[in-house]
PDB file of N, CA and C in Angstrom:
ATOM      1  N   MET A   1      16.173   1.580   4.380  1.00 55.00           N
ATOM      2  CA  MET A   1      16.415   0.176   4.568  1.00 55.00           C
ATOM      3  C   MET A   1      16.432  -0.757   3.486  1.00 55.00           C
ATOM      4  N   ASN A   2      17.361  -1.527   3.376  1.00 67.00           N
ATOM      5  CA  ASN A   2      17.557  -2.711   2.552  1.00 67.00           C
ATOM      6  C   ASN A   2      17.701  -4.227   3.234  1.00 67.00           C
ATOM      7  N   LYS A   3      16.650  -4.301   3.685  1.00 75.00           N
ATOM      8  CA  LYS A   3      16.524  -5.805   4.733  1.00 75.00           C
ATOM      9  C   LYS A   3      15.190  -6.290   4.219  1.00 75.00           C
ATOM     10  N   ARG A   4      15.646  -7.452   3.650  1.00 81.00           N
ATOM     11  CA  ARG A   4      14.676  -8.415   2.994  1.00 81.00           C
ATOM     12  C   ARG A   4      13.754  -8.923   4.194  1.00 81.00           C
ATOM     13  N   ILE A   5      12.167  -9.099   4.186  1.00 81.00           N
ATOM     14  CA  ILE A   5      11.404  -9.537   5.053  1.00 81.00           C
ATOM     15  C   ILE A   5      10.802 -10.780   4.543  1.00 81.00           C
ATOM     16  N   GLU A   6      11.225 -11.781   5.194  1.00 86.00           N
ATOM     17  CA  GLU A   6      10.621 -13.312   5.071  1.00 86.00           C
ATOM     18  C   GLU A   6       9.038 -13.524   5.083  1.00 86.00           C
ATOM     19  N   LEU A   7       8.716 -14.599   4.506  1.00 84.00           N
ATOM     20  CA  LEU A   7       7.450 -14.514   4.535  1.00 84.00           C
ATOM     21  C   LEU A   7       6.842 -15.213   5.907  1.00 84.00           C
ATOM     22  N   GLY A   8       5.882 -14.395   6.526  1.00 84.00           N
ATOM     23  CA  GLY A   8       5.465 -14.766   7.864  1.00 84.00           C
ATOM     24  C   GLY A   8       6.003 -13.768   9.127  1.00 84.00           C
ATOM     25  N   GLN A   9       7.105 -12.957   8.367  1.00 85.00           N
ATOM     26  CA  GLN A   9       7.808 -11.998   9.243  1.00 85.00           C
ATOM     27  C   GLN A   9       6.873 -10.887   9.703  1.00 85.00           C
ATOM     28  N   THR A  10       7.167 -10.230  10.739  1.00 84.00           N
ATOM     29  CA  THR A  10       6.126  -8.836  10.956  1.00 84.00           C
ATOM     30  C   THR A  10       6.724  -7.926  10.363  1.00 84.00           C
ATOM     31  N   ALA A  11       6.141  -6.883   9.630  1.00 82.00           N
ATOM     32  CA  ALA A  11       6.729  -5.910   8.881  1.00 82.00           C
ATOM     33  C   ALA A  11       7.033  -4.779   9.881  1.00 82.00           C
ATOM     34  N   PRO A  12       8.261  -4.197   9.521  1.00 85.00           N
ATOM     35  CA  PRO A  12       8.579  -3.162  10.245  1.00 85.00           C
ATOM     36  C   PRO A  12       7.384  -1.976  10.116  1.00 85.00           C
ATOM     37  N   ASP A  13       7.453  -1.194  11.203  1.00 87.00           N
ATOM     38  CA  ASP A  13       6.647   0.190  11.295  1.00 87.00           C
ATOM     39  C   ASP A  13       7.013   0.890  10.066  1.00 87.00           C
ATOM     40  N   PHE A  14       6.418   1.688   9.906  1.00 88.00           N
ATOM     41  CA  PHE A  14       6.852   2.916   8.781  1.00 88.00           C
ATOM     42  C   PHE A  14       5.550   4.315   8.964  1.00 88.00           C
ATOM     43  N   ARG A  15       6.237   5.285   8.487  1.00 92.00           N
ATOM     44  CA  ARG A  15       5.339   6.610   8.738  1.00 92.00           C
ATOM     45  C   ARG A  15       5.427   7.330   7.345  1.00 92.00           C
ATOM     46  N   LEU A  16       4.524   6.963   6.388  1.00 89.00           N
ATOM     47  CA  LEU A  16       4.431   7.848   5.157  1.00 89.00           C
ATOM     48  C   LEU A  16       3.074   8.650   4.995  1.00 89.00           C
ATOM     49  N   PRO A  17       3.226   9.920   4.267  1.00 89.00           N
ATOM     50  CA  PRO A  17       2.149  10.424   3.674  1.00 89.00           C
ATOM     51  C   PRO A  17       1.186   9.857   2.875  1.00 89.00           C
ATOM     52  N   ASP A  18      -0.137  10.193   2.894  1.00 87.00           N
ATOM     53  CA  ASP A  18      -1.090   9.982   1.644  1.00 87.00           C
ATOM     54  C   ASP A  18      -1.220  11.065   0.558  1.00 87.00           C
ATOM     55  N   ILE A  19      -1.782  11.086  -0.212  1.00 83.00           N
ATOM     56  CA  ILE A  19      -1.948  12.164  -1.183  1.00 83.00           C
ATOM     57  C   ILE A  19      -2.428  13.445  -0.587  1.00 83.00           C
ATOM     58  N   SER A  20      -2.974  13.452   0.433  1.00 88.00           N
ATOM     59  CA  SER A  20      -3.533  14.907   0.955  1.00 88.00           C
ATOM     60  C   SER A  20      -2.472  15.267   1.868  1.00 88.00           C
ATOM     61  N   GLY A  21      -1.351  14.560   2.296  1.00 88.00           N
ATOM     62  CA  GLY A  21      -0.261  15.011   3.454  1.00 88.00           C
ATOM     63  C   GLY A  21      -0.657  14.290   4.874  1.00 88.00           C
ATOM     64  N   LYS A  22      -1.647  13.586   4.868  1.00 94.00           N
ATOM     65  CA  LYS A  22      -1.908  12.743   6.181  1.00 94.00           C
ATOM     66  C   LYS A  22      -1.032  11.543   6.438  1.00 94.00           C
ATOM     67  N   ASN A  23      -0.258  11.419   7.368  1.00 95.00           N
ATOM     68  CA  ASN A  23       0.807  10.607   7.723  1.00 95.00           C
ATOM     69  C   ASN A  23      -0.001   9.227   8.343  1.00 95.00           C
ATOM     70  N   TYR A  24       0.562   8.291   7.857  1.00 94.00           N
ATOM     71  CA  TYR A  24      -0.060   6.846   8.236  1.00 94.00           C
ATOM     72  C   TYR A  24       0.947   5.988   8.872  1.00 94.00           C
ATOM     73  N   THR A  25       0.920   5.106   9.405  1.00 94.00           N
ATOM     74  CA  THR A  25       1.946   4.348  10.104  1.00 94.00           C
ATOM     75  C   THR A  25       1.473   2.647   9.746  1.00 94.00           C
ATOM     76  N   ILE A  26       1.955   2.002   9.806  1.00 90.00           N
ATOM     77  CA  ILE A  26       1.529   0.347   9.765  1.00 90.00           C
ATOM     78  C   ILE A  26       0.444   0.063  11.136  1.00 90.00           C
ATOM     79  N   SER A  27       0.851   0.621  11.997  1.00 91.00           N
ATOM     80  CA  SER A  27       0.177   0.572  12.991  1.00 91.00           C
ATOM     81  C   SER A  27      -1.370   1.048  12.875  1.00 91.00           C
ATOM     82  N   ASP A  28      -1.685   1.964  12.196  1.00 94.00           N
ATOM     83  CA  ASP A  28      -3.082   2.187  11.811  1.00 94.00           C
ATOM     84  C   ASP A  28      -3.731   1.235  11.313  1.00 94.00           C
ATOM     85  N   PHE A  29      -3.252   0.181  10.635  1.00 91.00           N
ATOM     86  CA  PHE A  29      -3.870  -0.794  10.168  1.00 91.00           C
ATOM     87  C   PHE A  29      -3.930  -2.180  10.986  1.00 91.00           C
ATOM     88  N   ALA A  30      -3.713  -1.947  12.243  1.00 90.00           N
ATOM     89  CA  ALA A  30      -3.440  -3.259  12.926  1.00 90.00           C
ATOM     90  C   ALA A  30      -4.869  -3.982  13.246  1.00 90.00           C
ATOM     91  N   ALA A  31      -5.846  -3.157  12.770  1.00 91.00           N
ATOM     92  CA  ALA A  31      -7.310  -4.025  13.121  1.00 91.00           C
ATOM     93  C   ALA A  31      -7.339  -4.536  11.724  1.00 91.00           C
ATOM     94  N   SER A  32      -7.050  -4.470  10.737  1.00 91.00           N
ATOM     95  CA  SER A  32      -7.331  -5.441   9.355  1.00 91.00           C
ATOM     96  C   SER A  32      -6.810  -6.653   9.767  1.00 91.00           C
ATOM     97  N   PRO A  33      -7.714  -7.729   9.462  1.00 92.00           N
ATOM     98  CA  PRO A  33      -7.288  -8.478   9.612  1.00 92.00           C
ATOM     99  C   PRO A  33      -6.207  -9.424   8.270  1.00 92.00           C
ATOM    100  N   LEU A  34      -6.297  -8.690   6.995  1.00 92.00           N
ATOM    101  CA  LEU A  34      -5.479  -8.847   5.942  1.00 92.00           C
ATOM    102  C   LEU A  34      -5.066  -7.438   5.280  1.00 92.00           C
ATOM    103  N   LEU A  35      -3.963  -7.513   5.478  1.00 91.00           N
ATOM    104  CA  LEU A  35      -3.316  -6.281   4.916  1.00 91.00           C
ATOM    105  C   LEU A  35      -2.342  -6.515   3.750  1.00 91.00           C
ATOM    106  N   LEU A  36      -2.593  -6.004   2.533  1.00 92.00           N
ATOM    107  CA  LEU A  36      -2.058  -6.039   1.374  1.00 92.00           C
ATOM    108  C   LEU A  36      -1.244  -4.820   1.200  1.00 92.00           C
ATOM    109  N   ILE A  37       0.158  -4.906   0.943  1.00 90.00           N
ATOM    110  CA  ILE A  37       0.882  -3.576   0.745  1.00 90.00           C
ATOM    111  C   ILE A  37       1.619  -3.712  -0.639  1.00 90.00           C
ATOM    112  N   ILE A  38       1.497  -2.705  -1.361  1.00 91.00           N
ATOM    113  CA  ILE A  38       1.674  -3.035  -3.033  1.00 91.00           C
ATOM    114  C   ILE A  38       2.538  -1.689  -3.128  1.00 91.00           C
ATOM    115  N   PHE A  39       3.934  -2.282  -3.684  1.00 88.00           N
ATOM    116  CA  PHE A  39       5.039  -1.002  -3.914  1.00 88.00           C
ATOM    117  C   PHE A  39       4.532  -0.580  -5.491  1.00 88.00           C
ATOM    118  N   SER A  40       4.497   0.419  -5.716  1.00 88.00           N
ATOM    119  CA  SER A  40       4.274   0.640  -6.849  1.00 88.00           C
ATOM    120  C   SER A  40       4.960   2.173  -7.736  1.00 88.00           C
ATOM    121  N   CYS A  41       4.713   2.440  -8.942  1.00 88.00           N
ATOM    122  CA  CYS A  41       5.257   3.316  -9.394  1.00 88.00           C
ATOM    123  C   CYS A  41       4.172   4.107 -10.242  1.00 88.00           C
ATOM    124  N   ASN A  42       3.680   5.027 -10.094  1.00 82.00           N
ATOM    125  CA  ASN A  42       2.353   5.592 -10.831  1.00 82.00           C
ATOM    126  C   ASN A  42       2.685   5.893 -12.287  1.00 82.00           C
ATOM    127  N   HIS A  43       3.859   6.083 -12.490  1.00 85.00           N
ATOM    128  CA  HIS A  43       4.048   6.330 -13.918  1.00 85.00           C
ATOM    129  C   HIS A  43       4.337   5.419 -15.019  1.00 85.00           C
ATOM    130  N   CYS A  44       4.494   4.240 -14.213  1.00 88.00           N
ATOM    131  CA  CYS A  44       4.650   2.976 -14.939  1.00 88.00           C
ATOM    132  C   CYS A  44       3.535   2.513 -15.752  1.00 88.00           C
ATOM    133  N   PRO A  45       3.452   2.093 -17.112  1.00 91.00           N
ATOM    134  CA  PRO A  45       2.093   1.819 -17.723  1.00 91.00           C
ATOM    135  C   PRO A  45       1.642   0.448 -17.120  1.00 91.00           C
ATOM    136  N   TYR A  46       2.412  -0.504 -16.774  1.00 90.00           N
ATOM    137  CA  TYR A  46       1.852  -1.729 -16.025  1.00 90.00           C
ATOM    138  C   TYR A  46       1.360  -1.492 -14.835  1.00 90.00           C
ATOM    139  N   VAL A  47       1.534  -0.556 -13.905  1.00 88.00           N
ATOM    140  CA  VAL A  47       0.755  -0.203 -12.892  1.00 88.00           C
ATOM    141  C   VAL A  47      -0.620   0.709 -13.224  1.00 88.00           C
ATOM    142  N   GLN A  48      -0.158   1.478 -14.128  1.00 89.00           N
ATOM    143  CA  GLN A  48      -1.327   2.248 -14.622  1.00 89.00           C
ATOM    144  C   GLN A  48      -2.514   1.269 -15.185  1.00 89.00           C
ATOM    145  N   ALA A  49      -1.969   0.009 -15.625  1.00 92.00           N
ATOM    146  CA  ALA A  49      -3.071  -0.807 -16.400  1.00 92.00           C
ATOM    147  C   ALA A  49      -3.768  -1.493 -15.430  1.00 92.00           C
ATOM    148  N   TYR A  50      -3.106  -1.819 -14.021  1.00 91.00           N
ATOM    149  CA  TYR A  50      -3.833  -2.425 -12.802  1.00 91.00           C
ATOM    150  C   TYR A  50      -4.449  -1.498 -11.619  1.00 91.00           C
ATOM    151  N   GLU A  51      -4.419  -0.114 -11.932  1.00 91.00           N
ATOM    152  CA  GLU A  51      -5.087   0.641 -10.858  1.00 91.00           C
ATOM    153  C   GLU A  51      -6.184   0.268 -10.683  1.00 91.00           C
ATOM    154  N   GLU A  52      -7.288   0.171 -11.672  1.00 93.00           N
ATOM    155  CA  GLU A  52      -8.697  -0.120 -11.573  1.00 93.00           C
ATOM    156  C   GLU A  52      -8.513  -1.441 -10.943  1.00 93.00           C
ATOM    157  N   ARG A  53      -8.273  -2.201 -11.357  1.00 94.00           N
ATOM    158  CA  ARG A  53      -8.118  -3.769 -10.757  1.00 94.00           C
ATOM    159  C   ARG A  53      -7.895  -3.672  -9.008  1.00 94.00           C
ATOM    160  N   ILE A  54      -6.886  -3.076  -8.716  1.00 94.00           N
ATOM    161  CA  ILE A  54      -6.528  -2.823  -7.367  1.00 94.00           C
ATOM    162  C   ILE A  54      -7.765  -2.314  -6.720  1.00 94.00           C
ATOM    163  N   LYS A  55      -8.342  -1.357  -7.085  1.00 94.00           N
ATOM    164  CA  LYS A  55      -9.377  -0.590  -6.515  1.00 94.00           C
ATOM    165  C   LYS A  55     -10.675  -1.645  -6.497  1.00 94.00           C
ATOM    166  N   LYS A  56     -10.681  -2.453  -7.621  1.00 97.00           N
ATOM    167  CA  LYS A  56     -11.964  -3.206  -7.631  1.00 97.00           C
ATOM    168  C   LYS A  56     -11.610  -4.457  -6.598  1.00 97.00           C
ATOM    169  N   LEU A  57     -10.526  -4.811  -6.287  1.00 96.00           N
ATOM    170  CA  LEU A  57     -10.282  -5.715  -5.184  1.00 96.00           C
ATOM    171  C   LEU A  57     -10.409  -5.148  -3.868  1.00 96.00           C
ATOM    172  N   GLN A  58      -9.900  -3.942  -3.517  1.00 95.00           N
ATOM    173  CA  GLN A  58     -10.377  -3.241  -2.479  1.00 95.00           C
ATOM    174  C   GLN A  58     -11.979  -3.347  -2.031  1.00 95.00           C
ATOM    175  N   ASN A  59     -12.512  -2.655  -3.141  1.00 96.00           N
ATOM    176  CA  ASN A  59     -13.879  -2.834  -2.994  1.00 96.00           C
ATOM    177  C   ASN A  59     -14.743  -4.282  -2.773  1.00 96.00           C
ATOM    178  N   ASP A  60     -14.082  -5.180  -3.502  1.00 97.00           N
ATOM    179  CA  ASP A  60     -14.889  -6.282  -3.321  1.00 97.00           C
ATOM    180  C   ASP A  60     -14.634  -7.027  -2.200  1.00 97.00           C
ATOM    181  N   PHE A  61     -13.285  -6.967  -1.621  1.00 96.00           N
ATOM    182  CA  PHE A  61     -12.945  -7.625  -0.389  1.00 96.00           C
ATOM    183  C   PHE A  61     -12.682  -6.984   1.008  1.00 96.00           C
ATOM    184  N   ARG A  62     -13.131  -5.707   0.836  1.00 94.00           N
ATOM    185  CA  ARG A  62     -13.332  -4.792   2.382  1.00 94.00           C
ATOM    186  C   ARG A  62     -14.112  -5.367   3.211  1.00 94.00           C
ATOM    187  N   GLY A  63     -15.294  -5.985   2.957  1.00 94.00           N
ATOM    188  CA  GLY A  63     -16.326  -6.611   4.005  1.00 94.00           C
ATOM    189  C   GLY A  63     -15.602  -7.971   4.327  1.00 94.00           C
ATOM    190  N   LYS A  64     -14.571  -8.630   3.910  1.00 95.00           N
ATOM    191  CA  LYS A  64     -13.931  -9.661   4.401  1.00 95.00           C
ATOM    192  C   LYS A  64     -12.770  -9.048   5.209  1.00 95.00           C
ATOM    193  N   GLY A  65     -12.469  -7.827   5.479  1.00 94.00           N
ATOM    194  CA  GLY A  65     -11.168  -7.712   6.013  1.00 94.00           C
ATOM    195  C   GLY A  65      -9.943  -7.099   5.439  1.00 94.00           C
ATOM    196  N   LEU A  66     -10.094  -7.026   4.044  1.00 95.00           N
ATOM    197  CA  LEU A  66      -8.897  -6.743   3.322  1.00 95.00           C
ATOM    198  C   LEU A  66      -8.790  -5.088   3.073  1.00 95.00           C
ATOM    199  N   GLN A  67      -7.501  -4.978   3.533  1.00 94.00           N
ATOM    200  CA  GLN A  67      -6.839  -3.248   3.483  1.00 94.00           C
ATOM    201  C   GLN A  67      -5.934  -3.447   2.502  1.00 94.00           C
ATOM    202  N   ILE A  68      -5.904  -2.466   1.466  1.00 95.00           N
ATOM    203  CA  ILE A  68      -4.763  -2.389   0.492  1.00 95.00           C
ATOM    204  C   ILE A  68      -4.125  -1.211   0.713  1.00 95.00           C
ATOM    205  N   ILE A  69      -2.597  -0.986   0.963  1.00 92.00           N
ATOM    206  CA  ILE A  69      -2.012   0.097   0.824  1.00 92.00           C
ATOM    207  C   ILE A  69      -1.013   0.086  -0.340  1.00 92.00           C
ATOM    208  N   ALA A  70      -1.110   1.083  -1.178  1.00 90.00           N
ATOM    209  CA  ALA A  70      -0.233   1.186  -2.403  1.00 90.00           C
ATOM    210  C   ALA A  70       1.153   2.275  -1.639  1.00 90.00           C
ATOM    211  N   ILE A  71       1.859   1.673  -1.544  1.00 89.00           N
ATOM    212  CA  ILE A  71       3.361   2.934  -1.411  1.00 89.00           C
ATOM    213  C   ILE A  71       3.944   2.972  -2.983  1.00 89.00           C
ATOM    214  N   ASN A  72       3.796   4.404  -3.209  1.00 87.00           N
ATOM    215  CA  ASN A  72       4.307   5.042  -4.656  1.00 87.00           C
ATOM    216  C   ASN A  72       5.626   5.332  -4.239  1.00 87.00           C
ATOM    217  N   ALA A  73       6.645   4.715  -5.082  1.00 80.00           N
ATOM    218  CA  ALA A  73       8.070   5.040  -4.877  1.00 80.00           C
ATOM    219  C   ALA A  73       8.476   6.499  -5.513  1.00 80.00           C
ATOM    220  N   ASN A  74       7.667   6.813  -6.190  1.00 78.00           N
ATOM    221  CA  ASN A  74       8.135   7.963  -7.059  1.00 78.00           C
ATOM    222  C   ASN A  74       8.478   9.291  -6.144  1.00 78.00           C
ATOM    223  N   ASP A  75       8.986  10.268  -6.679  1.00 74.00           N
ATOM    224  CA  ASP A  75       9.168  11.738  -6.348  1.00 74.00           C
ATOM    225  C   ASP A  75       7.841  12.354  -6.167  1.00 74.00           C
ATOM    226  N   ALA A  76       7.439  12.487  -5.116  1.00 69.00           N
ATOM    227  CA  ALA A  76       6.190  13.228  -4.629  1.00 69.00           C
ATOM    228  C   ALA A  76       5.924  14.697  -5.494  1.00 69.00           C
ATOM    229  N   ASP A  77       6.982  15.287  -5.770  1.00 74.00           N
ATOM    230  CA  ASP A  77       6.997  16.591  -6.588  1.00 74.00           C
ATOM    231  C   ASP A  77       6.976  16.308  -7.936  1.00 74.00           C
ATOM    232  N   LEU A  78       7.606  15.334  -8.516  1.00 73.00           N
ATOM    233  CA  LEU A  78       7.854  15.120 -10.112  1.00 73.00           C
ATOM    234  C   LEU A  78       6.600  14.347 -10.610  1.00 73.00           C
ATOM    235  N   TYR A  79       5.767  13.515  -9.794  1.00 63.00           N
ATOM    236  CA  TYR A  79       4.552  12.564 -10.094  1.00 63.00           C
ATOM    237  C   TYR A  79       3.577  12.803  -9.368  1.00 63.00           C
TER     238      TYR A  79
END
């Protein structure tokens, strides 16, 4: 899909696996009042530099309803 999503527009649903192979959809996070979706690339040094900060952000704001999803654009077999 190559469609730009405008600010405030509802995100399209997706079905993607996590690192254990369990599939998730955006609907699985519907109860989260604040959902942050990050598109990352785990071999990028900038992404690696921010990984711990992202984890801390999730831990610090989980109680306020924040849920972070990081979608890795890499090939699962190569990275």
